[in-house]
Amino acid sequence: MLDVIHSDFVRLEKDTKAAEDSAQSAYDHFMEESSMAQAEMETTVKHKEKAKSDAGQSLEETNASLSSAETTLESAWAEFEKLKPACIETGQTYSERRQRRKDEIAALKEALEILENV
């Protein structure tokens, strides 16, 4: 009976040792994969933080450019509003302006003719 108990104990010890070795191997494999995944995730986080920083800097530059463009637009608009009455709102129709221009050209030609004859 002691021989049976001893053989059962040896078999149980052998099975337990094999199970422990298998579990240790699985644990080591899991830890190796976890370390690689963690390193990959840390690298990804660094890249994303760099991209976020670059995007933030680009946003600041774009906002500054927008502010400058808005200032330029406002000054151009103010200049346009100042010149608008003199250029657009003359109170004359196109045909009246055209006729006035023709009269002015004729007067200048007449003056040139007089000056050439002198």
Tab-separated table of C-alpha atoms in Angstrom, residues 9-54:
chain	number	residue	atom	x	y	z
A	9	PHE	CA	2.645	10.887	-4.792
A	10	VAL	CA	5.436	10.714	-7.402
A	11	ARG	CA	2.849	10.903	-10.232
A	12	LEU	CA	1.084	13.820	-8.518
A	13	GLU	CA	4.412	15.602	-7.948
A	14	LYS	CA	5.361	15.040	-11.604
A	15	ASP	CA	1.951	16.326	-12.838
A	16	THR	CA	2.126	19.313	-10.495
A	17	LYS	CA	5.679	20.140	-11.617
A	18	ALA	CA	4.587	19.943	-15.279
A	19	ALA	CA	1.546	22.167	-14.579
A	20	GLU	CA	3.731	24.692	-12.732
A	21	ASP	CA	6.291	24.712	-15.565
A	22	SER	CA	3.493	25.231	-18.096
A	23	ALA	CA	1.929	28.006	-16.018
A	24	GLN	CA	5.364	29.671	-15.544
A	25	SER	CA	5.985	29.494	-19.291
A	26	ALA	CA	2.559	31.028	-20.024
A	27	TYR	CA	3.200	33.751	-17.437
A	28	ASP	CA	6.626	34.555	-18.904
A	29	HIS	CA	5.133	34.699	-22.410
A	30	PHE	CA	2.298	36.956	-21.175
A	31	MET	CA	4.733	39.305	-19.407
A	32	GLU	CA	6.936	39.528	-22.527
A	33	GLU	CA	3.928	40.366	-24.717
A	34	SER	CA	2.660	42.851	-22.122
A	35	SER	CA	6.055	44.588	-21.976
A	36	MET	CA	6.163	44.911	-25.760
A	37	ALA	CA	2.562	46.159	-25.881
A	38	GLN	CA	3.280	48.670	-23.121
A	39	ALA	CA	6.389	49.947	-24.912
A	40	GLU	CA	4.396	50.261	-28.145
A	41	MET	CA	1.608	52.137	-26.377
A	42	GLU	CA	4.095	54.494	-24.705
A	43	THR	CA	5.640	55.226	-28.100
A	44	THR	CA	2.188	55.836	-29.545
A	45	VAL	CA	1.371	58.203	-26.679
A	46	LYS	CA	4.618	60.133	-27.273
A	47	HIS	CA	3.855	60.444	-30.995
A	48	LYS	CA	0.305	61.586	-30.307
A	49	GLU	CA	1.500	64.134	-27.741
A	50	LYS	CA	4.010	65.467	-30.298
A	51	ALA	CA	1.273	65.649	-32.941
A	52	LYS	CA	-0.990	67.440	-30.464
A	53	SER	CA	1.775	69.915	-29.633
A	54	ASP	CA	2.450	70.536	-33.327
